[in-house]
CSV table of C-alpha atoms in Angstrom, one decimal:
chain,number,residue,atom,x,y,z
A,23,MET,CA,-23.2,-41.8,20.2
A,24,ASN,CA,-26.9,-41.6,19.3
A,25,THR,CA,-28.7,-44.6,20.7
A,26,HIS,CA,-32.2,-43.2,20.1
A,27,LYS,CA,-34.5,-45.5,18.1
A,28,PRO,CA,-36.5,-43.6,15.5
A,29,SER,CA,-40.2,-43.6,16.3
A,30,PHE,CA,-43.3,-42.9,14.2
A,31,LYS,CA,-43.4,-39.4,15.8
A,32,ASP,CA,-39.9,-38.8,14.4
A,33,THR,CA,-41.0,-40.0,11.0
A,34,LEU,CA,-44.0,-37.7,11.1
A,35,THR,CA,-41.9,-34.7,12.1
A,36,ILE,CA,-39.6,-35.3,9.2
A,37,GLY,CA,-42.5,-35.9,6.9
A,38,LEU,CA,-44.1,-32.6,7.9
A,39,MET,CA,-40.7,-30.9,7.6
A,40,LEU,CA,-40.4,-32.2,4.0
A,41,PHE,CA,-43.9,-31.1,3.3
A,42,ALA,CA,-43.1,-27.6,4.6
A,43,LEU,CA,-40.0,-27.4,2.4
A,44,TYR,CA,-41.9,-28.5,-0.7
A,45,PHE,CA,-45.1,-26.6,0.0
A,46,GLY,CA,-43.8,-23.1,-0.9
A,47,ALA,CA,-44.6,-20.7,-3.7
A,48,GLY,CA,-45.4,-22.8,-6.7
A,49,ASN,CA,-47.3,-25.4,-4.7
A,50,LEU,CA,-49.8,-22.8,-3.7
A,51,ILE,CA,-50.3,-20.8,-6.8
A,52,PHE,CA,-50.4,-23.4,-9.7
A,53,PRO,CA,-53.2,-25.7,-8.5
A,54,SER,CA,-55.6,-22.9,-7.9
A,55,PHE,CA,-54.8,-21.2,-11.2
A,56,LEU,CA,-55.0,-24.6,-13.0
A,57,GLY,CA,-58.5,-25.0,-11.5
A,58,GLN,CA,-59.7,-21.7,-12.8
A,59,ASN,CA,-58.6,-22.5,-16.3
A,60,ALA,CA,-59.6,-26.1,-16.4
A,61,GLY,CA,-63.1,-25.5,-15.1
A,62,SER,CA,-65.3,-28.6,-15.6
A,63,ASN,CA,-62.1,-30.5,-16.7
A,64,VAL,CA,-60.5,-29.8,-13.3
A,65,TRP,CA,-60.1,-33.5,-12.2
A,66,ILE,CA,-58.5,-34.6,-15.4
A,67,ALA,CA,-56.1,-31.6,-15.1
A,68,VAL,CA,-55.4,-32.5,-11.5
A,69,ALA,CA,-54.4,-36.0,-12.5
A,70,GLY,CA,-51.8,-34.7,-14.9
A,71,PHE,CA,-50.5,-32.2,-12.4
A,72,LEU,CA,-50.1,-34.8,-9.7
A,73,ILE,CA,-47.8,-36.9,-11.9
A,74,THR,CA,-45.2,-34.2,-12.3
A,75,GLY,CA,-46.0,-32.3,-9.0
A,76,VAL,CA,-46.1,-35.3,-6.7
A,77,GLY,CA,-45.1,-38.6,-8.4
A,78,LEU,CA,-41.9,-37.4,-10.0
A,79,PRO,CA,-40.6,-35.6,-6.9
A,80,LEU,CA,-41.2,-38.9,-5.0
A,81,LEU,CA,-39.3,-40.8,-7.6
A,82,GLY,CA,-36.5,-38.2,-7.5
A,83,PHE,CA,-36.2,-38.7,-3.7
A,84,LEU,CA,-36.2,-42.5,-4.2
A,85,SER,CA,-33.5,-42.3,-6.8
A,86,LEU,CA,-31.3,-40.4,-4.4
A,87,ALA,CA,-32.1,-42.5,-1.3
A,88,LEU,CA,-31.6,-45.9,-3.1
A,89,SER,CA,-28.5,-44.9,-5.0
A,90,GLY,CA,-26.4,-44.0,-1.9
A,91,LYS,CA,-25.2,-40.9,-3.6
A,92,ASP,CA,-24.8,-37.5,-1.9
A,93,ASP,CA,-26.4,-35.2,-4.5
A,94,VAL,CA,-27.6,-34.7,-8.0
A,95,GLN,CA,-24.1,-34.1,-9.3
A,96,GLN,CA,-23.1,-37.7,-8.3
A,97,LEU,CA,-26.2,-39.0,-10.0
A,98,ALA,CA,-25.5,-37.2,-13.2
A,99,ASP,CA,-21.9,-38.3,-13.2
A,100,GLY,CA,-23.2,-41.5,-14.8
A,101,ALA,CA,-23.1,-39.6,-18.1
A,102,GLY,CA,-19.6,-38.2,-17.4
A,103,LYS,CA,-17.9,-35.9,-14.8
A,104,LEU,CA,-18.1,-32.8,-16.9
A,105,PHE,CA,-21.8,-33.4,-17.8
A,106,GLY,CA,-22.6,-34.0,-14.1
A,107,LEU,CA,-21.0,-30.7,-13.1
A,108,ILE,CA,-22.7,-28.6,-15.8
A,109,PHE,CA,-26.1,-30.3,-15.4
A,110,SER,CA,-26.1,-30.0,-11.6
A,111,ILE,CA,-25.1,-26.3,-11.8
A,112,ILE,CA,-28.0,-25.6,-14.1
A,113,LEU,CA,-30.4,-27.4,-11.8
A,114,TYR,CA,-29.2,-25.6,-8.7
A,115,LEU,CA,-29.4,-22.2,-10.5
A,116,ALA,CA,-33.0,-23.1,-11.5
A,117,ILE,CA,-34.1,-24.0,-7.9
A,118,GLY,CA,-31.9,-21.3,-6.6
A,119,PRO,CA,-31.5,-17.6,-7.6
A,120,PHE,CA,-32.9,-17.8,-11.1
A,121,PHE,CA,-36.4,-19.1,-10.6
A,122,ALA,CA,-37.5,-20.8,-7.4
A,123,ILE,CA,-36.0,-18.5,-4.7
A,124,PRO,CA,-37.2,-15.3,-6.4
A,125,ARG,CA,-40.6,-16.8,-6.8
A,126,THR,CA,-41.0,-17.2,-3.0
A,127,GLY,CA,-40.6,-13.4,-2.7
A,128,ASN,CA,-43.1,-12.8,-5.5
A,129,VAL,CA,-45.8,-15.0,-4.1
A,130,SER,CA,-45.3,-13.7,-0.6
A,131,PHE,CA,-45.8,-10.2,-2.0
A,132,GLU,CA,-48.8,-11.0,-4.2
A,133,ILE,CA,-50.7,-12.7,-1.4
A,134,GLY,CA,-49.5,-11.0,1.7
A,135,VAL,CA,-48.9,-7.4,0.7
A,136,HIS,CA,-50.4,-6.6,-2.7
A,137,PRO,CA,-54.0,-6.6,-1.5
A,138,PHE,CA,-53.1,-3.8,0.9
A,139,VAL,CA,-51.1,-1.7,-1.5
A,140,PRO,CA,-52.7,1.4,-3.1
A,141,ALA,CA,-53.1,1.3,-6.9
A,142,GLY,CA,-50.1,2.6,-8.7
A,143,SER,CA,-47.6,1.8,-5.9
A,144,GLU,CA,-47.1,-1.9,-6.7
A,145,LYS,CA,-43.6,-1.6,-8.1
A,146,ILE,CA,-42.1,0.4,-5.2
A,147,ALA,CA,-43.9,-1.8,-2.7
A,148,LEU,CA,-42.5,-5.0,-4.4
A,149,PHE,CA,-39.0,-3.5,-4.3
A,150,VAL,CA,-39.2,-2.6,-0.6
A,151,PHE,CA,-40.8,-6.0,0.3
A,152,THR,CA,-38.2,-8.1,-1.6
A,153,ILE,CA,-35.4,-6.2,0.1
A,154,LEU,CA,-36.8,-7.1,3.5
A,155,PHE,CA,-37.8,-10.6,2.5
A,156,PHE,CA,-34.4,-11.6,1.2
A,157,THR,CA,-32.5,-9.8,3.9
A,158,LEU,CA,-34.4,-12.0,6.4
A,159,THR,CA,-33.7,-15.0,4.2
A,160,TYR,CA,-30.0,-14.1,4.3
A,161,PHE,CA,-29.8,-13.9,8.1
A,162,LEU,CA,-31.8,-17.1,8.6
A,163,ALA,CA,-29.8,-19.0,6.0
A,164,ARG,CA,-26.5,-17.9,7.5
A,165,ASN,CA,-27.5,-19.5,10.8
A,166,PRO,CA,-30.0,-22.3,10.0
A,167,GLY,CA,-29.5,-23.9,13.4
A,168,LYS,CA,-32.2,-26.4,14.3
A,169,ILE,CA,-34.3,-25.5,11.2
A,170,VAL,CA,-35.4,-29.1,10.7
A,171,ASP,CA,-37.1,-29.4,14.1
A,172,VAL,CA,-38.5,-25.8,14.0
A,173,ILE,CA,-40.1,-26.4,10.6
A,174,GLY,CA,-41.3,-29.9,11.2
A,175,LYS,CA,-42.6,-29.4,14.8
A,176,TYR,CA,-44.0,-25.8,14.6
A,177,LEU,CA,-44.1,-24.0,11.2
A,178,ALA,CA,-45.5,-26.9,9.2
A,179,PRO,CA,-48.4,-27.7,11.5
A,180,ILE,CA,-49.4,-24.0,11.7
A,181,LYS,CA,-49.1,-23.6,8.0
A,182,LEU,CA,-51.1,-26.8,7.2
A,183,THR,CA,-53.8,-25.9,9.7
A,184,LEU,CA,-54.4,-22.4,8.2
A,185,ILE,CA,-54.4,-23.7,4.6
A,186,LEU,CA,-56.8,-26.4,5.6
A,187,ILE,CA,-59.2,-23.9,7.1
A,188,ILE,CA,-59.3,-21.9,3.9
A,189,ILE,CA,-59.8,-24.9,1.6
A,190,GLY,CA,-62.2,-26.5,4.1
A,191,VAL,CA,-64.5,-23.4,3.9
A,192,ALA,CA,-64.2,-23.3,0.1
A,193,ILE,CA,-65.2,-27.0,-0.1
A,194,ALA,CA,-68.0,-26.7,2.4
A,195,TRP,CA,-69.4,-23.5,0.8
A,196,PRO,CA,-68.3,-23.4,-2.9
A,197,MET,CA,-68.3,-19.9,-4.5
A,198,GLY,CA,-70.0,-21.2,-7.6
A,199,ALA,CA,-70.3,-23.9,-10.3
A,200,TYR,CA,-67.6,-25.1,-12.6
A,201,GLN,CA,-67.1,-22.9,-15.7
A,202,ALA,CA,-66.2,-24.2,-19.2
A,203,PRO,CA,-62.5,-24.9,-19.6
A,204,ILE,CA,-60.5,-22.2,-21.4
A,205,GLY,CA,-57.4,-22.3,-23.7
A,206,ASP,CA,-55.5,-25.6,-23.9
A,207,TYR,CA,-57.5,-26.9,-20.9
A,208,ASP,CA,-60.4,-27.5,-23.3
A,209,THR,CA,-58.8,-30.2,-25.4
A,210,LYS,CA,-55.4,-31.0,-23.6
A,211,SER,CA,-56.3,-30.7,-19.9
A,212,PHE,CA,-54.2,-33.7,-18.8
A,213,PHE,CA,-51.1,-33.0,-20.8
A,214,ASN,CA,-51.2,-29.3,-20.3
A,215,SER,CA,-51.3,-29.8,-16.5
A,216,PHE,CA,-48.6,-32.4,-16.7
A,217,GLN,CA,-46.3,-29.6,-18.1
A,218,GLN,CA,-47.6,-27.1,-15.6
A,219,GLY,CA,-46.3,-29.5,-12.9
A,220,TYR,CA,-42.8,-28.7,-14.1
A,221,LEU,CA,-43.3,-25.2,-12.7
A,222,THR,CA,-43.4,-26.4,-9.1
A,223,LEU,CA,-39.7,-27.3,-9.6
A,224,ASP,CA,-40.2,-30.0,-7.0
A,225,THR,CA,-38.6,-32.9,-8.9
A,226,ILE,CA,-35.4,-30.8,-9.1
A,227,ALA,CA,-35.8,-29.7,-5.5
A,228,SER,CA,-36.2,-33.3,-4.4
A,229,PHE,CA,-32.5,-33.8,-4.9
A,230,ALA,CA,-31.7,-30.8,-2.7
A,231,PHE,CA,-34.3,-31.5,0.0
A,232,GLY,CA,-33.6,-35.3,-0.2
A,233,MET,CA,-30.2,-34.8,1.4
A,234,VAL,CA,-31.7,-32.7,4.1
A,235,VAL,CA,-34.2,-35.4,4.9
A,236,LEU,CA,-31.6,-38.2,4.9
A,237,GLN,CA,-29.4,-36.2,7.2
A,238,ALA,CA,-32.4,-35.6,9.5
A,239,VAL,CA,-33.2,-39.3,9.5
A,240,ARG,CA,-29.7,-40.2,10.6
A,241,ALA,CA,-29.9,-37.6,13.3
A,242,LYS,CA,-33.0,-39.3,14.6
A,243,GLY,CA,-31.1,-42.5,15.1
A,244,ALA,CA,-31.4,-44.5,11.9
A,245,LYS,CA,-28.1,-46.2,11.3
A,246,THR,CA,-28.0,-48.7,8.5
A,247,LYS,CA,-28.7,-47.8,4.9
A,248,LYS,CA,-31.9,-49.9,5.1
A,249,GLU,CA,-33.2,-48.0,8.1
A,250,VAL,CA,-32.3,-44.6,6.6
A,251,THR,CA,-33.9,-45.4,3.3
A,252,SER,CA,-37.0,-46.9,4.9
A,253,MET,CA,-37.6,-44.0,7.2
A,254,GLY,CA,-36.8,-41.5,4.5
A,255,ILE,CA,-39.4,-43.1,2.1
A,256,LYS,CA,-42.1,-43.2,4.8
A,257,ALA,CA,-41.4,-39.5,5.6
A,258,SER,CA,-41.6,-38.6,1.9
A,259,LEU,CA,-44.9,-40.5,1.5
A,260,ILE,CA,-46.4,-38.5,4.4
A,261,SER,CA,-45.5,-35.3,2.6
A,262,MET,CA,-46.7,-36.5,-0.8
A,263,VAL,CA,-50.1,-37.6,0.5
A,264,LEU,CA,-50.6,-34.2,2.1
A,265,LEU,CA,-49.5,-32.5,-1.1
A,266,MET,CA,-52.0,-34.6,-3.2
A,267,PHE,CA,-54.9,-33.7,-0.9
A,268,ILE,CA,-54.1,-30.0,-0.9
A,269,TYR,CA,-53.4,-29.8,-4.6
A,270,GLY,CA,-56.8,-31.3,-5.4
A,271,SER,CA,-58.5,-29.0,-2.9
A,272,LEU,CA,-56.8,-25.9,-4.2
A,273,ALA,CA,-57.7,-26.8,-7.8
A,274,TYR,CA,-61.3,-27.4,-6.8
A,275,MET,CA,-61.3,-24.0,-5.0
A,276,GLY,CA,-60.0,-22.3,-8.2
A,277,ALA,CA,-62.5,-24.1,-10.4
A,278,THR,CA,-65.5,-22.9,-8.4
A,279,SER,CA,-64.2,-19.3,-7.9
A,280,VAL,CA,-64.6,-17.8,-11.4
A,281,SER,CA,-68.3,-16.8,-11.0
A,282,GLN,CA,-67.3,-14.6,-8.0
A,283,ILE,CA,-63.8,-13.3,-8.7
A,284,GLY,CA,-63.5,-13.7,-12.5
A,285,TYR,CA,-60.4,-14.9,-14.3
A,286,VAL,CA,-57.3,-13.4,-12.8
A,287,GLU,CA,-53.6,-13.1,-13.9
A,288,ASN,CA,-52.0,-15.8,-11.7
A,289,GLY,CA,-52.6,-18.2,-8.9
A,290,ALA,CA,-51.4,-15.9,-6.1
A,291,GLN,CA,-54.3,-13.5,-7.0
A,292,VAL,CA,-56.8,-16.4,-6.9
A,293,LEU,CA,-55.8,-17.2,-3.3
A,294,ALA,CA,-55.8,-13.6,-2.3
A,295,LYS,CA,-59.3,-12.9,-3.8
A,296,VAL,CA,-60.8,-16.1,-2.5
A,297,SER,CA,-59.5,-15.4,1.0
A,298,ALA,CA,-60.9,-11.9,0.9
A,299,PHE,CA,-64.3,-13.3,-0.4
A,300,TYR,CA,-64.6,-15.6,2.6
A,301,PHE,CA,-62.9,-13.8,5.4
A,302,GLY,CA,-62.6,-10.2,4.4
A,303,THR,CA,-59.6,-8.0,5.2
A,304,TYR,CA,-58.8,-9.9,8.4
A,305,GLY,CA,-58.7,-13.2,6.5
A,306,ASN,CA,-56.4,-11.7,3.9
A,307,LEU,CA,-54.1,-10.6,6.6
A,308,VAL,CA,-53.9,-14.1,8.2
A,309,LEU,CA,-53.4,-15.7,4.8
A,310,GLY,CA,-50.7,-13.2,4.0
A,311,ILE,CA,-48.8,-14.0,7.1
A,312,THR,CA,-49.2,-17.7,6.6
A,313,ILE,CA,-47.9,-17.5,3.0
A,314,ILE,CA,-45.0,-15.3,3.9
A,315,VAL,CA,-43.9,-17.8,6.6
A,316,SER,CA,-44.4,-20.7,4.1
A,317,CYS,CA,-42.4,-19.1,1.4
A,318,LEU,CA,-39.7,-17.9,3.7
A,319,THR,CA,-39.2,-21.5,4.9
A,320,THR,CA,-38.7,-22.6,1.3
A,321,SER,CA,-36.5,-19.7,0.5
A,322,VAL,CA,-34.2,-20.4,3.4
A,323,GLY,CA,-34.1,-24.2,2.6
A,324,LEU,CA,-33.3,-23.6,-1.1
A,325,THR,CA,-30.7,-20.9,-0.2
A,326,VAL,CA,-28.9,-23.2,2.2
A,327,ALA,CA,-29.0,-26.1,-0.3
A,328,THR,CA,-27.7,-24.0,-3.2
A,329,ALA,CA,-25.0,-22.3,-1.2
A,330,SER,CA,-23.8,-25.6,0.2
A,331,PHE,CA,-23.6,-27.1,-3.3
A,332,PHE,CA,-21.6,-24.2,-4.8
A,333,ASN,CA,-19.3,-24.2,-1.7
A,334,LYS,CA,-18.7,-27.9,-2.3
A,335,ILE,CA,-17.6,-27.1,-5.9
A,336,TYR,CA,-15.5,-24.1,-4.9
A,337,PRO,CA,-14.8,-24.2,-1.2
A,338,LYS,CA,-12.5,-21.2,-1.2
A,339,ILE,CA,-15.6,-19.0,-1.0
A,340,ALA,CA,-17.4,-19.4,2.4
A,341,ILE,CA,-21.0,-20.6,2.4
A,342,LYS,CA,-22.1,-17.3,4.0
A,343,ARG,CA,-20.7,-15.4,1.0
A,344,TYR,CA,-22.7,-17.6,-1.4
A,345,VAL,CA,-25.8,-17.0,0.7
A,346,LEU,CA,-25.3,-13.3,0.4
A,347,VAL,CA,-24.9,-13.4,-3.4
A,348,ILE,CA,-27.9,-15.7,-3.8
A,349,ALA,CA,-30.1,-13.4,-1.6
A,350,ILE,CA,-29.1,-10.3,-3.5
A,351,PHE,CA,-29.5,-11.9,-7.0
A,352,SER,CA,-32.9,-13.4,-6.0
A,353,ALA,CA,-34.1,-10.0,-4.8
A,354,ILE,CA,-33.2,-8.5,-8.2
A,355,ILE,CA,-34.9,-11.2,-10.2
A,356,ALA,CA,-38.0,-11.1,-8.0
A,357,ASN,CA,-38.6,-7.5,-9.1
A,358,LEU,CA,-39.5,-8.8,-12.6
A,359,GLY,CA,-42.9,-9.6,-11.1
A,360,LEU,CA,-44.5,-13.0,-10.7
A,361,THR,CA,-46.3,-13.2,-14.1
A,362,GLN,CA,-43.1,-12.2,-16.0
A,363,LEU,CA,-40.9,-14.6,-14.0
A,364,LEU,CA,-43.3,-17.5,-14.8
A,365,ALA,CA,-43.3,-16.6,-18.4
A,366,VAL,CA,-39.5,-16.6,-18.6
A,367,SER,CA,-39.0,-19.8,-16.5
A,368,MET,CA,-41.4,-22.1,-18.5
A,369,PRO,CA,-39.2,-22.3,-21.7
A,370,VAL,CA,-36.1,-23.2,-19.6
A,371,LEU,CA,-38.0,-25.8,-17.6
A,372,MET,CA,-39.3,-27.4,-20.9
A,373,VAL,CA,-35.6,-28.0,-21.7
A,374,ILE,CA,-34.3,-29.3,-18.4
A,375,TYR,CA,-37.3,-31.1,-16.9
A,376,PRO,CA,-37.4,-34.0,-19.4
A,377,MET,CA,-33.6,-34.5,-18.8
A,378,VAL,CA,-34.3,-34.6,-15.0
A,379,ILE,CA,-37.1,-37.2,-15.6
A,380,CYS,CA,-34.7,-39.2,-17.8
A,381,LEU,CA,-32.0,-39.1,-15.2
A,382,VAL,CA,-34.4,-40.3,-12.5
A,383,ILE,CA,-35.5,-43.3,-14.6
A,384,LEU,CA,-31.9,-44.2,-15.4
A,385,VAL,CA,-30.9,-44.1,-11.7
A,386,LEU,CA,-33.9,-46.2,-10.7
A,387,THR,CA,-33.2,-48.8,-13.4
A,388,ASN,CA,-29.5,-48.9,-12.6
A,389,GLY,CA,-29.7,-52.5,-11.5
A,390,LEU,CA,-30.9,-53.5,-15.0
A,391,HIS,CA,-28.1,-51.8,-17.0
A,392,GLY,CA,-25.3,-51.6,-14.5
A,393,GLY,CA,-24.8,-47.9,-14.7
A,394,SER,CA,-23.6,-48.1,-18.3
A,395,LYS,CA,-22.1,-44.7,-19.3
A,396,PRO,CA,-23.2,-45.0,-23.0
A,397,ILE,CA,-26.7,-45.6,-21.9
A,398,TYR,CA,-26.7,-42.5,-19.6
A,399,GLN,CA,-25.0,-40.4,-22.3
A,400,LEU,CA,-27.1,-41.3,-25.3
A,401,SER,CA,-30.4,-41.3,-23.4
A,402,MET,CA,-29.7,-37.8,-21.9
A,403,PHE,CA,-28.3,-36.5,-25.2
A,404,PHE,CA,-31.3,-37.6,-27.3
A,405,THR,CA,-33.7,-36.2,-24.7
A,406,PHE,CA,-31.9,-32.9,-24.9
A,407,CYS,CA,-32.1,-32.8,-28.7
A,408,VAL,CA,-35.9,-32.8,-28.4
A,409,SER,CA,-36.4,-30.8,-25.2
A,410,LEU,CA,-34.2,-28.0,-26.5
A,411,PHE,CA,-36.6,-27.3,-29.3
A,412,ASP,CA,-39.6,-27.7,-27.0
A,413,GLY,CA,-38.0,-24.8,-25.1
A,414,PHE,CA,-37.7,-22.8,-28.3
A,415,LYS,CA,-41.3,-23.4,-29.2
A,416,THR,CA,-42.5,-22.5,-25.7
A,417,ALA,CA,-40.5,-19.2,-25.9
A,418,GLY,CA,-42.1,-18.5,-29.3
A,419,TRP,CA,-38.8,-18.6,-31.2
A,420,ASP,CA,-39.3,-19.6,-34.8
A,421,PHE,CA,-35.8,-19.8,-36.1
A,422,ALA,CA,-35.8,-23.6,-35.6
A,423,SER,CA,-39.3,-24.0,-37.0
A,424,GLY,CA,-38.2,-26.6,-39.6
A,425,ILE,CA,-36.8,-29.0,-36.9
A,426,GLN,CA,-39.9,-28.3,-34.8
A,427,ALA,CA,-42.1,-29.2,-37.7
A,428,PHE,CA,-40.1,-32.4,-38.3
A,429,TYR,CA,-40.6,-33.4,-34.7
A,430,ALA,CA,-44.3,-32.6,-34.8
A,431,ALA,CA,-44.7,-34.8,-37.9
A,432,TYR,CA,-42.7,-37.9,-36.8
A,433,LEU,CA,-42.3,-38.0,-33.0
A,434,PRO,CA,-45.2,-39.5,-31.0
A,435,TRP,CA,-46.7,-37.3,-28.3
A,436,ASP,CA,-44.7,-34.2,-29.5
A,437,ASN,CA,-47.9,-32.1,-29.6
A,438,VAL,CA,-48.2,-32.6,-25.8
A,439,GLY,CA,-44.6,-31.9,-24.9
A,440,LEU,CA,-43.6,-35.6,-24.6
A,441,GLY,CA,-41.8,-36.1,-27.9
A,442,TRP,CA,-38.6,-36.8,-26.0
A,443,ILE,CA,-39.7,-40.2,-24.7
A,444,ILE,CA,-39.1,-42.3,-27.8
A,445,PRO,CA,-35.7,-40.6,-28.5
A,446,ALA,CA,-34.7,-41.2,-24.9
A,447,LEU,CA,-35.6,-44.9,-25.2
A,448,CYS,CA,-33.8,-45.2,-28.5
A,449,GLY,CA,-30.7,-43.6,-26.9
A,450,GLY,CA,-30.9,-46.2,-24.1
A,451,ILE,CA,-31.1,-49.1,-26.6
A,452,LEU,CA,-28.2,-47.8,-28.7
A,453,GLY,CA,-26.2,-47.3,-25.5
A,454,TYR,CA,-26.9,-50.8,-24.5
A,455,ILE,CA,-25.8,-52.2,-27.9
A,456,ILE,CA,-22.5,-50.1,-27.6
A,457,THR,CA,-22.0,-51.4,-24.1
A,458,ARG,CA,-22.4,-55.0,-25.2
A,459,ILE,CA,-20.1,-54.5,-28.1
A,460,LYS,CA,-17.4,-53.0,-25.9
A,461,GLY,CA,-17.8,-55.8,-23.5
A,462,LYS,CA,-17.2,-58.4,-26.2
A,463,VAL,CA,-14.2,-56.5,-27.5
A,464,SER,CA,-12.8,-56.4,-23.9
A,465,GLU,CA,-13.3,-60.2,-23.5
A,466,ALA,CA,-11.6,-60.9,-26.8
């Protein structure tokens, strides 16, 4: 029996572990790229990005910790067992082999390998690297062992130190002045960045990583639900404060880099070119190793979480076989290239992210509506009816242009991707009315 009393050091270790799990591919590349495009509007853009990149993941973790549920499937079961199953499968595929895991390989390649690859050899180099990267992911995910302590005590501090050196130099000796914002960042910096925060996938990942944290908290000696929740929240706050500081710093670095490196294709190239500017080839090598380790940590964590989830659904297949399939599929998807992968993932995330936000709010307000199934079902359904067409619009599909035009004309905030808010609220109100009517009928 574990009689150890959790200390602040234990909480700090778990907080750093959670930071290391979150701080993978997307967390590195999006803030710096956002900074480049936002220019003089960088801090308005950072504010929008922090809401979806930090605030929502924290709320996602809180919804899991306070609910007493084991995973996102149990949270989504509030809208029905079948919905909970389908919805959770889609979310795990998104943070698993479809988007998030392949992206760890892409970003590792772009920053750690691409700068050293001769022109014209990028595709074959990416193919070879992803085979090696996901082979290593496979072997580490098969035998994760004491990954929590290894990540929290060793890898996270090393990664954090090296990243802080880079952004510290960029802040102390800026590469140049802010440029004028470009594209949507000129007039919609806040809301455009709010949507860019979807791409981190951290709100979805908070459900998977949340269980890892809660298990680690219990292993450190927390026993009661109050102790587990309290320590988990403190650890998550540590990770979120670190993320906020680094996001802001990376965005500033990107915003001041344009005069020296120009506008580039994605955030991975921003980091690579900035590192080369300050530290030369040696700096690029150190950064590359750091990023590969960072992304490998996230890749292993997501692979284990995804494999465990599917093993729970269909236990006849061993976790190790799920890990193998995920690693192979991720390697295939990673060879699309980072820019193409981001372009494909954004329309899908525009559909599912508002539903995730709606679910988090429903869970956190469970005490007000008692977990009413009609409220869950109608709020989620009405949200989907809007977010689906946001996804079509983002993908450039015009076959539903009439519905999109109707939404644009009559739904508040539809032009900034938040048209789902009022329908979700209306769904909740309608669900509440139905619940009250059913209650009166039952009493009668």
